[in-house]
Tab-separated table of C-alpha atoms and ligand atoms in Angstrom:
chain	number	residue	atom	x	y	z
A	1	UNK	CA	127.588	74.731	100.270
A	2	UNK	CA	124.519	73.206	101.847
A	3	UNK	CA	123.645	69.493	101.795
A	4	UNK	CA	121.931	68.610	98.506
A	5	UNK	CA	118.242	67.698	98.772
A	6	UNK	CA	117.350	64.259	97.497
A	7	UNK	CA	113.964	65.248	96.066
A	8	UNK	CA	113.097	68.233	93.880
A	9	UNK	CA	110.070	69.694	95.602
A	10	UNK	CA	109.644	73.004	97.409
A	11	UNK	CA	106.853	74.316	99.616
A	12	UNK	CA	105.995	77.998	99.179
A	13	UNK	CA	103.932	79.668	101.916
A	14	UNK	CA	101.145	81.747	100.383
A	15	UNK	CA	102.184	84.817	102.410
A	16	UNK	CA	104.687	87.736	102.547
A	17	UNK	CA	106.868	87.643	99.403
A	18	UNK	CA	104.480	85.225	97.628
A	19	UNK	CA	102.178	88.149	96.880
A	20	UNK	CA	104.831	90.163	95.056
A	21	UNK	CA	107.084	87.488	93.666
A	22	UNK	CA	105.177	84.278	93.020
A	23	UNK	CA	105.143	84.698	89.212
A	24	UNK	CA	108.947	84.833	89.342
A	25	UNK	CA	109.164	81.923	91.797
A	26	UNK	CA	106.914	79.874	89.547
A	27	UNK	CA	108.980	80.532	86.407
A	28	UNK	CA	112.271	79.885	88.191
A	29	UNK	CA	111.446	76.670	90.053
A	30	UNK	CA	109.492	75.048	87.223
A	31	UNK	CA	112.309	75.814	84.787
A	32	UNK	CA	114.630	73.833	87.086
A	33	UNK	CA	112.174	70.931	87.250
A	34	UNK	CA	111.403	71.626	90.901
A	35	UNK	CA	107.807	70.897	91.867
A	36	UNK	CA	106.051	73.637	93.840
A	37	UNK	CA	103.663	72.868	96.673
A	38	UNK	CA	101.640	75.917	97.722
A	39	UNK	CA	100.040	76.293	101.120
A	40	UNK	CA	96.261	76.690	101.084
A	41	UNK	CA	94.638	80.101	100.786
A	42	UNK	CA	94.559	81.977	104.089
A	43	UNK	CA	91.740	80.891	106.390
A	44	UNK	CA	90.859	81.713	109.976
A	45	UNK	CA	92.310	78.310	110.920
A	46	UNK	CA	95.669	79.192	109.297
A	47	UNK	CA	95.728	82.568	111.083
A	48	UNK	CA	94.867	80.964	114.440
A	49	UNK	CA	97.541	78.325	113.898
A	50	UNK	CA	100.167	81.026	113.246
A	51	UNK	CA	99.032	82.963	116.325
A	52	UNK	CA	99.775	79.935	118.510
A	53	UNK	CA	103.474	80.010	117.606
A	54	UNK	CA	104.482	83.678	117.814
A	55	UNK	CA	104.136	86.284	120.549
A	56	UNK	CA	100.889	88.221	120.423
A	57	UNK	CA	102.373	91.617	119.512
A	58	UNK	CA	103.943	90.266	116.314
A	59	UNK	CA	102.273	91.826	113.252
A	60	UNK	CA	99.508	89.888	111.488
A	61	UNK	CA	101.480	89.111	108.262
A	62	UNK	CA	104.159	87.254	110.247
A	63	UNK	CA	101.506	85.291	112.152
A	64	UNK	CA	99.899	84.459	108.810
A	65	UNK	CA	103.250	83.401	107.307
A	66	UNK	CA	103.870	81.117	110.290
A	67	UNK	CA	100.405	79.595	109.866
A	68	UNK	CA	101.183	78.887	106.204
A	69	UNK	CA	104.447	77.130	107.093
A	70	UNK	CA	102.508	74.917	109.525
A	71	UNK	CA	99.917	74.277	106.792
A	72	UNK	CA	102.666	73.039	104.441
A	73	UNK	CA	104.159	70.811	107.144
A	74	UNK	CA	100.709	69.360	107.856
A	75	UNK	CA	100.422	68.565	104.143
A	76	UNK	CA	103.613	66.541	104.405
A	77	UNK	CA	105.844	69.104	102.671
A	78	UNK	CA	109.080	69.359	104.662
A	79	UNK	CA	111.218	71.564	102.376
A	80	UNK	CA	110.050	75.147	102.626
A	81	UNK	CA	111.171	78.354	100.924
A	82	UNK	CA	111.750	81.015	103.592
A	83	UNK	CA	113.957	83.706	102.039
A	84	UNK	CA	115.668	86.434	103.995
A	85	UNK	CA	115.146	89.589	101.940
A	86	UNK	CA	117.309	92.116	103.752
A	87	UNK	CA	117.554	94.960	101.274
A	88	UNK	CA	116.306	95.369	97.719
A	89	UNK	CA	118.599	98.286	96.820
A	90	UNK	CA	121.517	100.072	98.439
A	91	UNK	CA	120.218	101.006	101.926
A	92	UNK	CA	116.632	100.198	100.911
A	93	UNK	CA	115.689	97.871	103.710
A	94	UNK	CA	112.977	95.538	104.802
A	95	UNK	CA	111.678	95.546	108.346
A	96	UNK	CA	113.508	93.387	110.872
A	97	UNK	CA	110.821	90.677	110.722
A	98	UNK	CA	111.121	90.137	106.988
A	99	UNK	CA	114.896	90.295	107.238
A	100	UNK	CA	114.915	87.721	109.996
A	101	UNK	CA	112.096	85.515	108.695
A	102	UNK	CA	114.141	82.259	108.607
A	103	UNK	CA	115.335	82.904	112.189
A	104	UNK	CA	111.785	83.544	113.389
A	105	UNK	CA	110.467	80.362	111.756
A	106	UNK	CA	113.404	78.254	112.984
A	107	UNK	CA	112.900	79.443	116.534
A	108	UNK	CA	109.130	79.177	116.774
A	109	UNK	CA	108.331	75.971	114.867
A	110	UNK	CA	109.927	73.044	116.586
A	111	UNK	CA	109.335	70.415	113.896
A	112	UNK	CA	111.574	68.491	111.578
A	113	UNK	CA	111.869	70.300	108.233
A	114	UNK	CA	114.394	71.936	105.941
A	115	UNK	CA	114.322	75.598	105.000
A	116	UNK	CA	115.545	76.973	101.679
A	117	UNK	CA	116.764	80.281	103.051
A	118	UNK	CA	118.751	82.356	100.562
A	119	UNK	CA	119.620	85.952	101.404
A	120	UNK	CA	119.155	89.023	99.217
A	121	UNK	CA	121.072	91.997	100.539
A	122	UNK	CA	121.984	94.564	97.912
A	123	UNK	CA	123.422	96.875	100.564
A	124	UNK	CA	126.002	94.164	101.336
A	125	UNK	CA	126.476	93.283	97.662
A	126	UNK	CA	124.576	89.988	97.858
A	127	UNK	CA	122.870	90.291	94.506
A	128	UNK	CA	119.711	88.957	92.948
A	129	UNK	CA	121.795	86.448	90.994
A	130	UNK	CA	123.597	85.298	94.178
A	131	UNK	CA	120.193	84.811	95.769
A	132	UNK	CA	119.000	82.467	93.010
A	133	UNK	CA	122.341	80.648	92.695
A	134	UNK	CA	122.146	79.947	96.402
A	135	UNK	CA	118.553	78.726	96.063
A	136	UNK	CA	119.408	76.369	93.189
A	137	UNK	CA	122.392	75.093	95.185
A	138	UNK	CA	120.078	73.546	97.792
A	139	UNK	CA	118.862	71.235	95.021
A	140	UNK	CA	122.355	70.442	93.789
A	141	UNK	CA	121.988	72.660	90.706
A	142	UNK	CA	125.159	74.638	90.064
A	143	UNK	CA	125.324	74.957	86.271
A	144	UNK	CA	125.393	78.739	85.595
A	145	UNK	CA	123.698	78.369	82.222
A	146	UNK	CA	120.816	76.385	83.702
A	147	UNK	CA	120.426	78.903	86.530
A	148	UNK	CA	120.536	81.864	84.118
A	149	UNK	CA	117.828	80.233	82.006
A	150	UNK	CA	115.701	79.690	85.111
A	151	UNK	CA	116.131	83.378	86.035
A	152	UNK	CA	115.040	84.309	82.499
A	153	UNK	CA	111.962	82.087	82.863
A	154	UNK	CA	111.216	83.768	86.191
A	155	UNK	CA	111.364	87.205	84.598
A	156	UNK	CA	109.187	86.098	81.677
A	157	UNK	CA	106.321	84.977	83.939
A	158	UNK	CA	106.783	87.994	86.210
A	159	UNK	CA	106.821	90.501	83.334
A	160	UNK	CA	103.717	88.934	81.766
A	161	UNK	CA	101.975	89.253	85.126
A	162	UNK	CA	102.981	92.913	85.500
A	163	UNK	CA	101.954	93.744	81.894
A	164	UNK	CA	98.485	92.368	82.635
A	165	UNK	CA	98.044	94.142	85.962
A	166	UNK	CA	99.226	97.423	84.407
A	167	UNK	CA	96.496	97.048	81.781
A	168	UNK	CA	93.928	96.855	84.578
A	169	UNK	CA	93.505	93.069	84.997
A	170	UNK	CA	92.998	92.146	88.656
A	171	UNK	CA	95.696	90.447	90.743
A	172	UNK	CA	94.249	86.928	90.857
A	173	UNK	CA	93.268	86.801	87.197
A	174	UNK	CA	96.648	88.129	86.055
A	175	UNK	CA	98.470	85.595	88.246
A	176	UNK	CA	96.409	82.695	86.928
A	177	UNK	CA	96.999	83.793	83.331
A	178	UNK	CA	100.730	84.388	83.803
A	179	UNK	CA	101.446	80.964	85.257
A	180	UNK	CA	99.400	79.358	82.497
A	181	UNK	CA	101.434	81.217	79.879
A	182	UNK	CA	98.489	83.372	78.793
A	183	UNK	CA	98.620	87.123	78.224
A	184	UNK	CA	95.311	88.970	78.266
A	185	UNK	CA	95.102	92.742	78.379
A	186	UNK	CA	92.194	94.919	79.292
A	187	UNK	CA	91.291	97.200	76.412
A	188	UNK	CA	88.540	99.361	77.948
A	189	UNK	CA	88.971	101.299	81.158
A	190	UNK	CA	85.553	101.607	82.802
A	191	UNK	CA	84.853	105.033	84.256
A	192	UNK	CA	83.213	104.954	87.681
A	193	UNK	CA	81.792	107.801	89.748
A	194	UNK	CA	84.629	107.542	92.256
A	195	UNK	CA	88.147	106.215	92.288
A	196	UNK	CA	90.553	105.456	95.121
A	197	UNK	CA	94.156	104.369	95.472
A	198	UNK	CA	95.000	101.831	98.159
A	199	UNK	CA	98.423	102.021	99.745
A	200	UNK	CA	99.269	98.673	101.291
A	201	UNK	CA	101.606	95.692	101.130
A	202	UNK	CA	100.714	93.083	98.517
A	203	UNK	CA	100.572	90.476	101.291
A	204	UNK	CA	97.827	92.430	103.029
A	205	UNK	CA	95.956	93.706	100.021
A	206	UNK	CA	95.815	90.665	97.732
A	207	UNK	CA	95.213	88.100	100.453
A	208	UNK	CA	91.421	88.147	100.369
A	209	UNK	CA	91.058	86.873	103.945
A	210	UNK	CA	93.441	89.458	105.417
A	211	UNK	CA	92.100	92.382	103.386
A	212	UNK	CA	88.532	91.189	103.904
A	213	UNK	CA	88.132	91.473	100.163
A	214	UNK	CA	88.494	95.237	100.264
A	215	UNK	CA	88.920	95.566	96.490
A	216	UNK	CA	85.736	93.644	95.670
A	217	UNK	CA	83.844	95.527	98.383
A	218	UNK	CA	84.838	98.874	96.895
A	219	UNK	CA	84.033	97.745	93.373
A	220	UNK	CA	80.559	96.726	94.551
A	221	UNK	CA	80.186	100.290	95.848
A	222	UNK	CA	80.937	101.446	92.279
A	223	UNK	CA	84.421	102.659	93.143
A	224	UNK	CA	87.352	102.204	90.773
A	225	UNK	CA	90.354	100.868	92.694
A	226	UNK	CA	94.004	101.518	91.907
A	227	UNK	CA	96.868	99.723	93.652
A	228	UNK	CA	100.640	99.521	93.346
A	229	UNK	CA	100.103	97.052	90.488
A	230	UNK	CA	98.865	99.932	88.336
A	231	UNK	CA	101.961	102.076	88.943
A	232	UNK	CA	105.304	101.453	87.257
A	233	UNK	CA	108.462	101.128	89.319
A	234	UNK	CA	109.796	104.368	87.810
A	235	UNK	CA	106.597	106.312	88.500
A	236	UNK	CA	106.580	105.123	92.117
A	237	UNK	CA	110.242	106.091	92.604
A	238	UNK	CA	109.728	109.492	90.919
A	239	UNK	CA	106.574	110.155	92.940
A	240	UNK	CA	108.326	109.573	96.271
A	241	UNK	CA	110.891	112.174	95.193
A	242	UNK	CA	108.045	114.316	93.828
A	243	UNK	CA	106.544	114.775	97.292
A	244	UNK	CA	109.993	115.497	98.706
A	245	UNK	CA	110.566	112.173	100.483
A	246	UNK	CA	113.408	109.645	100.294
A	247	UNK	CA	112.798	105.915	99.886
A	248	UNK	CA	114.089	103.970	102.870
A	249	UNK	CA	111.851	100.893	103.159
A	250	UNK	CA	111.816	98.127	100.558
A	251	UNK	CA	108.026	98.145	100.551
A	252	UNK	CA	107.813	101.894	100.240
A	253	UNK	CA	107.011	101.797	96.518
A	254	UNK	CA	103.794	99.904	97.306
A	255	UNK	CA	102.809	102.399	99.948
A	256	UNK	CA	104.261	105.910	99.661
A	257	UNK	CA	105.127	105.487	95.962
A	258	UNK	CA	101.597	104.440	95.013
A	259	UNK	CA	99.812	107.011	97.154
A	260	UNK	CA	102.166	109.800	96.045
A	261	UNK	CA	101.691	108.904	92.360
A	262	UNK	CA	97.907	109.242	92.583
A	263	UNK	CA	98.142	112.305	94.784
A	264	UNK	CA	100.482	114.113	92.392
A	265	UNK	CA	98.412	113.168	89.349
A	266	UNK	CA	95.157	114.077	91.041
A	267	UNK	CA	93.661	110.919	89.529
A	268	UNK	CA	91.683	109.696	92.528
A	269	UNK	CA	89.059	111.009	94.918
A	270	UNK	CA	90.718	109.538	97.987
A	271	UNK	CA	93.437	107.296	99.374
A	272	UNK	CA	92.971	104.274	101.625
A	273	UNK	CA	95.926	103.167	103.732
A	274	UNK	CA	95.598	99.523	104.707
A	275	UNK	CA	98.149	98.343	107.223
A	276	UNK	CA	98.779	95.773	109.910
A	277	UNK	CA	98.325	96.833	113.506
A	278	UNK	CA	101.698	97.284	115.161
A	279	UNK	CA	103.701	97.714	111.950
A	280	UNK	CA	106.469	100.273	112.541
A	281	UNK	CA	107.358	101.045	108.885
A	282	UNK	CA	103.684	101.401	107.911
A	283	UNK	CA	102.954	103.842	110.690
A	284	UNK	CA	105.809	106.068	109.477
A	285	UNK	CA	104.751	105.875	105.829
A	286	UNK	CA	101.066	106.445	106.573
A	287	UNK	CA	101.838	109.440	108.821
A	288	UNK	CA	103.957	110.914	106.050
A	289	UNK	CA	101.124	110.498	103.506
A	290	UNK	CA	98.589	111.914	105.959
A	291	UNK	CA	100.675	115.047	106.119
A	292	UNK	CA	100.851	115.374	102.307
A	293	UNK	CA	97.134	114.612	101.889
A	294	UNK	CA	96.215	117.192	104.488
A	295	UNK	CA	98.323	119.781	102.697
A	296	UNK	CA	96.555	119.091	99.406
A	297	UNK	CA	93.035	118.366	100.657
A	298	UNK	CA	93.062	114.725	99.509
A	299	UNK	CA	90.866	112.513	101.743
A	300	UNK	CA	92.755	109.641	103.369
A	301	UNK	CA	91.483	106.923	105.675
A	302	UNK	CA	93.781	104.604	107.606
A	303	UNK	CA	92.410	101.106	108.182
A	304	UNK	CA	94.441	98.822	110.432
A	305	UNK	CA	93.937	95.095	110.569
A	306	UNK	CA	94.837	92.317	112.955
A	307	UNK	CA	93.484	88.846	113.663
A	308	UNK	CA	90.624	90.326	115.712
A	309	UNK	CA	89.407	92.862	113.138
A	310	UNK	CA	85.677	92.442	112.619
A	311	UNK	CA	84.239	92.693	109.128
A	312	UNK	CA	81.163	94.728	110.140
A	313	UNK	CA	83.159	97.648	111.580
A	314	UNK	CA	85.574	97.501	108.648
A	315	UNK	CA	82.721	97.778	106.111
A	316	UNK	CA	81.070	100.619	108.043
A	317	UNK	CA	84.255	102.661	107.905
A	318	UNK	CA	84.676	101.959	104.185
A	319	UNK	CA	81.084	102.955	103.433
A	320	UNK	CA	81.402	106.158	105.440
A	321	UNK	CA	84.578	107.053	103.543
A	322	UNK	CA	82.939	106.377	100.166
A	323	UNK	CA	79.910	108.500	101.148
A	324	UNK	CA	82.154	111.342	102.195
A	325	UNK	CA	84.116	111.210	98.914
A	326	UNK	CA	80.878	111.219	96.913
A	327	UNK	CA	79.544	114.266	98.797
A	328	UNK	CA	82.828	116.073	98.273
A	329	UNK	CA	82.843	115.238	94.568
A	330	UNK	CA	79.241	116.323	94.043
A	331	UNK	CA	80.006	119.656	95.681
A	332	UNK	CA	83.130	120.113	93.594
A	333	UNK	CA	81.388	119.262	90.324
A	334	UNK	CA	78.465	121.431	91.376
A	335	UNK	CA	80.788	124.407	91.682
A	336	UNK	CA	82.348	123.679	88.288
A	337	UNK	CA	79.129	122.915	86.450
A	338	UNK	CA	75.871	124.713	85.735
A	339	UNK	CA	73.950	121.482	86.318
A	340	UNK	CA	74.042	119.927	89.801
A	341	UNK	CA	74.708	116.171	89.537
A	342	UNK	CA	72.057	114.223	91.420
A	343	UNK	CA	73.082	110.657	90.732
A	344	UNK	CA	76.309	108.677	90.416
A	345	UNK	CA	75.633	108.342	86.659
A	346	UNK	CA	75.468	112.135	86.338
A	347	UNK	CA	78.733	112.466	88.233
A	348	UNK	CA	80.351	110.077	85.725
A	349	UNK	CA	78.858	111.979	82.768
A	350	UNK	CA	80.098	115.354	83.955
A	351	UNK	CA	83.461	113.826	84.754
A	352	UNK	CA	83.673	112.326	81.237
A	353	UNK	CA	82.691	115.611	79.595
A	354	UNK	CA	85.459	117.312	81.495
A	355	UNK	CA	87.990	114.665	80.484
A	356	UNK	CA	86.967	115.119	76.830
A	357	UNK	CA	87.266	118.886	77.006
A	358	UNK	CA	90.494	118.646	78.980
A	359	UNK	CA	89.106	120.521	81.950
A	360	UNK	CA	88.967	117.621	84.445
A	361	UNK	CA	90.900	118.015	87.656
B	1	SF4	S1	106.565	95.636	107.202
B	1	SF4	FE1	105.170	95.746	108.949
B	1	SF4	S2	103.485	94.372	108.458
B	1	SF4	FE2	105.193	93.853	107.124
B	1	SF4	S3	106.242	92.213	108.183
B	1	SF4	FE3	107.254	94.130	108.746
B	1	SF4	S4	106.274	94.791	110.642
B	1	SF4	FE4	104.966	93.221	109.693
């Protein structure tokens, strides 16, 4: 058992697991009366700070995580949550950097602070409950009933968040609502001329600085965007099997599972793979999806990001991809329809007519 902390405050870096799990973290820690201090939103300064501490060929998300730990220390927060999430299911593993996150941080940041570093390793039978019992233990909380209630509170906030994102509410709005105990669902699904699915880790996609606001940029181009937040766990698992693959990576549901779901359902006009330069797991998953997209004629673009990625080139590639999808769709609808669509509005109208008559592809 670790030494009990004298004050009930925890710093959470706004990076890596924050983007998937913060609603749960919020419900759990606040239920135990532990105050949360969040690092600031990612900025160029935070990225540059992280880059100073780790070797240059480390992937961007780990540099960003390191920068967020430094940001918390600079704010005077010296107790920081750095979990080691080894595996999320039997032999469903994270990459070595996420597995060894506490070791990386301990070895690169030579400052005086305490890490809350529980391990989740379902392959080795270290369960979700063990993980949270261990976390609570750092704060001297050992009462099973209190911990179980905190886990329930975590699930409540998390499930509210997921219910909202599934209904089509965006990541940031759903998060804000969930932690404020509000549930708002989107009732109308707006039809747009084009739709895409993005396969990418939450920590790349929903960090507006890292993703260079890709979702908003696409929406401004009149493109409907789907992400892993719109796909249920079961659908993602089934879709990986549906394209004949086997889940190995913990993050695979966000990448292969999401892309495969939209590919199999033929619900989108294209797939965007957004990944960090130098990421081993991503390169395997993206290659796999490229193969399946090629087989089925689904357009896919792979955008890689690092700390040097320039916004202008990124936008040019996005615009070119959107133009190509629109040309392809016009040609397809042209073949299926007597009337050639000239504008985006006509593309939507023809698309809607086909949905109503059940003939949409
Ligand atoms: S999965 Fe890839 S991007 Fe994410 S931490 Fe590991 S190496 Fe980096």
